[in-house]
Amino acid sequence: MNSSKSCIKLAIASGKGGTGKTLLSTNLAALIAESQNVLLVDLDVEEPNDSIFFQGKLKAVLPQHKMIPEWDSEKCTLCGLCAKVCNFGAVVDLGTSISITPPLCHNCYACSELCPVDALPMVESHMGDINLFDNGKLTLLEGRLNTNEEHSVPLIEKVHKEVEKNYSHIKYQIFDSPPGTSCPVVAATSKCHYVILVTEPTPFGLNDLVMAVEMLKVYDKPMGVIINRDGAGNEKIEEFCEKEGVDMLGKIPYDMEIARAYSRGELLLGNGSYKAIISNIFNAIEKLHL
Amino acid sequence: MKKIKEIVVLSGKGGTGKTSVAASFALIAGKDAIIADCDVDAANMHLVLKPNFAHSQVYCGGDVAVLNQDSCTLCGKCKEVCRFGAVDFSNGRYTIKDLDCEGCGYCSHVCPSGAITMVERKSGDLFISHIKNGSQMVHAKLSPGAENSGKLVAQVKTNAGRIAGEVGCEYVIADGAPGIGCPVASSLSGASLAVMVTEPTKSALHDLKRVLTVAKRFNVRPLCIINKYNINSDQTAVIKEFIEKEGITHLADIPFDSSFVKAMGQAKSIIEVDSKMKALLEETWGKVKEIAQTV
């Protein structure tokens, strides 16, 4: 792994949505912030929710851009090469003009740089923002994708870069990741040292956990599991984790009061017994000696 | 023949009950609907509807660059142009890192010796199945970490629409993905109606607002179900006020109770374990059908 590691990057992920990633990320970060600086990074850029749980001040909005080609009709000789080289259908030769569909563009620069007359310069296109919230010892960086964008990976990568550039001095860094098992999750988790998968003890939770574990194994990521809503079912999550050699890091009980606190946008740490649950999880993470 | 109506179930936030609602609609609609599981990177409908995986086909979402070492002249142009860091140079030779390759083909165009070819990459499987209610379902499994799930969603929907046309059924019910990204955009493209399943949490309302802007962009009329409405009645009131202000049809309030937990535990639809819930969802599906006739 990272030999010159000054920080511990923990990704909080899950296959299935709504299992408690945000619940765990926000509470874990708030718990750590009671004793030391902590960075919470919301990488669920399609639907970022972490900021709902903190009253911290919005200190900065950093606009994020991606590069997309822009057609220069005066320079263009309509040779059609750009459309031929675009493998994503983003550049189409209409005969008398060139049409560009930005959501389909993968920002590979092929059309732009292979154009013999420089008629497709790459220009900045605003895709979203990184919002910086200051909350005492807790710093929250939130990636927020514009709702007319369909690809979250470029923004997720920009957020990672921002963290590397300006926040590597903070020891504990928690990355609240998007649901699913496709490219956004890979982009979110690949730079982290360890992935915590939050699941629930139902056939649905187990099904999606199996897929998430399969995905992370492709990338050789060390990982552990938290069972949320423990007691609401009897799926054999623990058996699966043992079989796969995945660490069991703790459980959050099935409790309507936890659900209600979450629904109001509140943290759990005001209640002693809930705080103990989060503390136990943090202790289990510390014992991993990452 | 009547135009096939495609009803897509979405939420923005994950875990609000999309699959529970979509599976209930599927069982109620029976042979009137073909089911499309469009949450291809965390598919769950198969757990409830028990498909038989009768027909499967390989899904290729894009290309991957393959470098032939024998023709490589070590000029390094491929590494120069790759924006994805997918070309590696070590031990005196260039190699393509499969997992990082975006499949754009730029390297293959600049290689002077034609050593790089683009080949289709398998990124999942698509299935067409018979399900327990006698109807059919189209579903898929994306390969772990794969790209372009929007394209797979489009294929799932195309197949579902084709089958609906062939067997003469009027509806396609599509269970969508969370978020607002390419699989969601793809499931909204060409849909007749979007049933938004939300819950009374601050997060869910925030996420609902964002997915509604996507539905608007695709010109798909949204309808709304508030699931687990009884976990926070104040927040339920806030959501109701919001959807009323937006002029969104409020279809139903679904309560959260122990039968939900029971149904989840048995991988059953909520309507299979609770008769009151069955009546509520039958009424809701009736409303959806009625509105679908007007769009």
CSV table of N, CA, C and O in Angstrom, one decimal, chain A residues 6-7 28 59 64 80 107 111 131 142 161 195 200 251 259 283-284:
chain,number,residue,atom,x,y,z
A,6,SER,N,0.9,9.4,5.7
A,6,SER,CA,0.7,10.2,6.9
A,6,SER,C,-0.7,10.3,7.3
A,6,SER,O,-1.1,10.7,8.3
A,7,CYS,N,-1.6,9.8,6.4
A,7,CYS,CA,-3.1,9.9,6.7
A,7,CYS,C,-3.7,8.5,6.4
A,7,CYS,O,-3.1,7.7,5.8
A,28,LEU,N,-19.3,8.9,12.6
A,28,LEU,CA,-17.9,8.5,12.8
A,28,LEU,C,-17.0,9.7,12.8
A,28,LEU,O,-16.1,9.9,13.7
A,59,LYS,N,-17.5,27.7,3.8
A,59,LYS,CA,-16.4,28.6,3.8
A,59,LYS,C,-16.0,28.9,2.3
A,59,LYS,O,-15.5,30.0,2.1
A,64,GLN,N,-15.8,23.4,-10.3
A,64,GLN,CA,-15.0,22.3,-10.9
A,64,GLN,C,-15.4,22.2,-12.4
A,64,GLN,O,-16.6,22.2,-12.7
A,80,GLY,N,-14.5,15.3,-41.2
A,80,GLY,CA,-15.2,14.2,-40.5
A,80,GLY,C,-14.3,13.3,-39.6
A,80,GLY,O,-14.8,12.3,-39.0
A,107,ASN,N,-14.0,13.0,-22.4
A,107,ASN,CA,-12.8,13.9,-22.2
A,107,ASN,C,-11.5,13.3,-22.6
A,107,ASN,O,-10.5,13.4,-21.9
A,111,CYS,N,-10.6,13.8,-30.5
A,111,CYS,CA,-11.2,14.6,-31.6
A,111,CYS,C,-10.5,15.9,-31.7
A,111,CYS,O,-10.1,16.4,-32.8
A,131,ASN,N,-17.7,22.0,-2.3
A,131,ASN,CA,-18.1,22.9,-1.2
A,131,ASN,C,-17.3,22.6,0.1
A,131,ASN,O,-17.3,21.4,0.5
A,142,GLU,N,-17.5,18.7,0.2
A,142,GLU,CA,-18.6,18.0,-0.4
A,142,GLU,C,-18.5,18.2,-1.9
A,142,GLU,O,-18.4,19.3,-2.4
A,161,LYS,N,-8.2,14.8,-5.8
A,161,LYS,CA,-7.0,15.7,-6.0
A,161,LYS,C,-7.0,16.8,-5.0
A,161,LYS,O,-5.9,17.2,-4.5
A,195,VAL,N,-11.7,-0.1,2.9
A,195,VAL,CA,-13.1,0.2,2.6
A,195,VAL,C,-14.0,-0.5,3.6
A,195,VAL,O,-13.9,-1.6,3.9
A,200,GLU,N,-27.1,-4.5,5.4
A,200,GLU,CA,-28.2,-4.8,6.3
A,200,GLU,C,-28.5,-6.2,6.2
A,200,GLU,O,-28.3,-6.9,5.2
A,251,LYS,N,-21.7,-3.6,14.6
A,251,LYS,CA,-23.1,-3.6,14.3
A,251,LYS,C,-23.8,-2.3,14.8
A,251,LYS,O,-23.5,-1.8,15.9
A,259,ALA,N,-33.5,5.7,13.3
A,259,ALA,CA,-34.1,6.1,12.0
A,259,ALA,C,-34.7,7.5,12.1
A,259,ALA,O,-34.6,8.3,11.2
A,283,ASN,N,-13.0,2.1,17.6
A,283,ASN,CA,-12.0,1.2,18.2
A,283,ASN,C,-11.6,0.1,17.3
A,283,ASN,O,-10.4,-0.3,17.2
A,284,ALA,N,-12.6,-0.5,16.7
A,284,ALA,CA,-12.3,-1.7,15.8
A,284,ALA,C,-11.5,-1.2,14.6
A,284,ALA,O,-10.6,-2.0,14.2
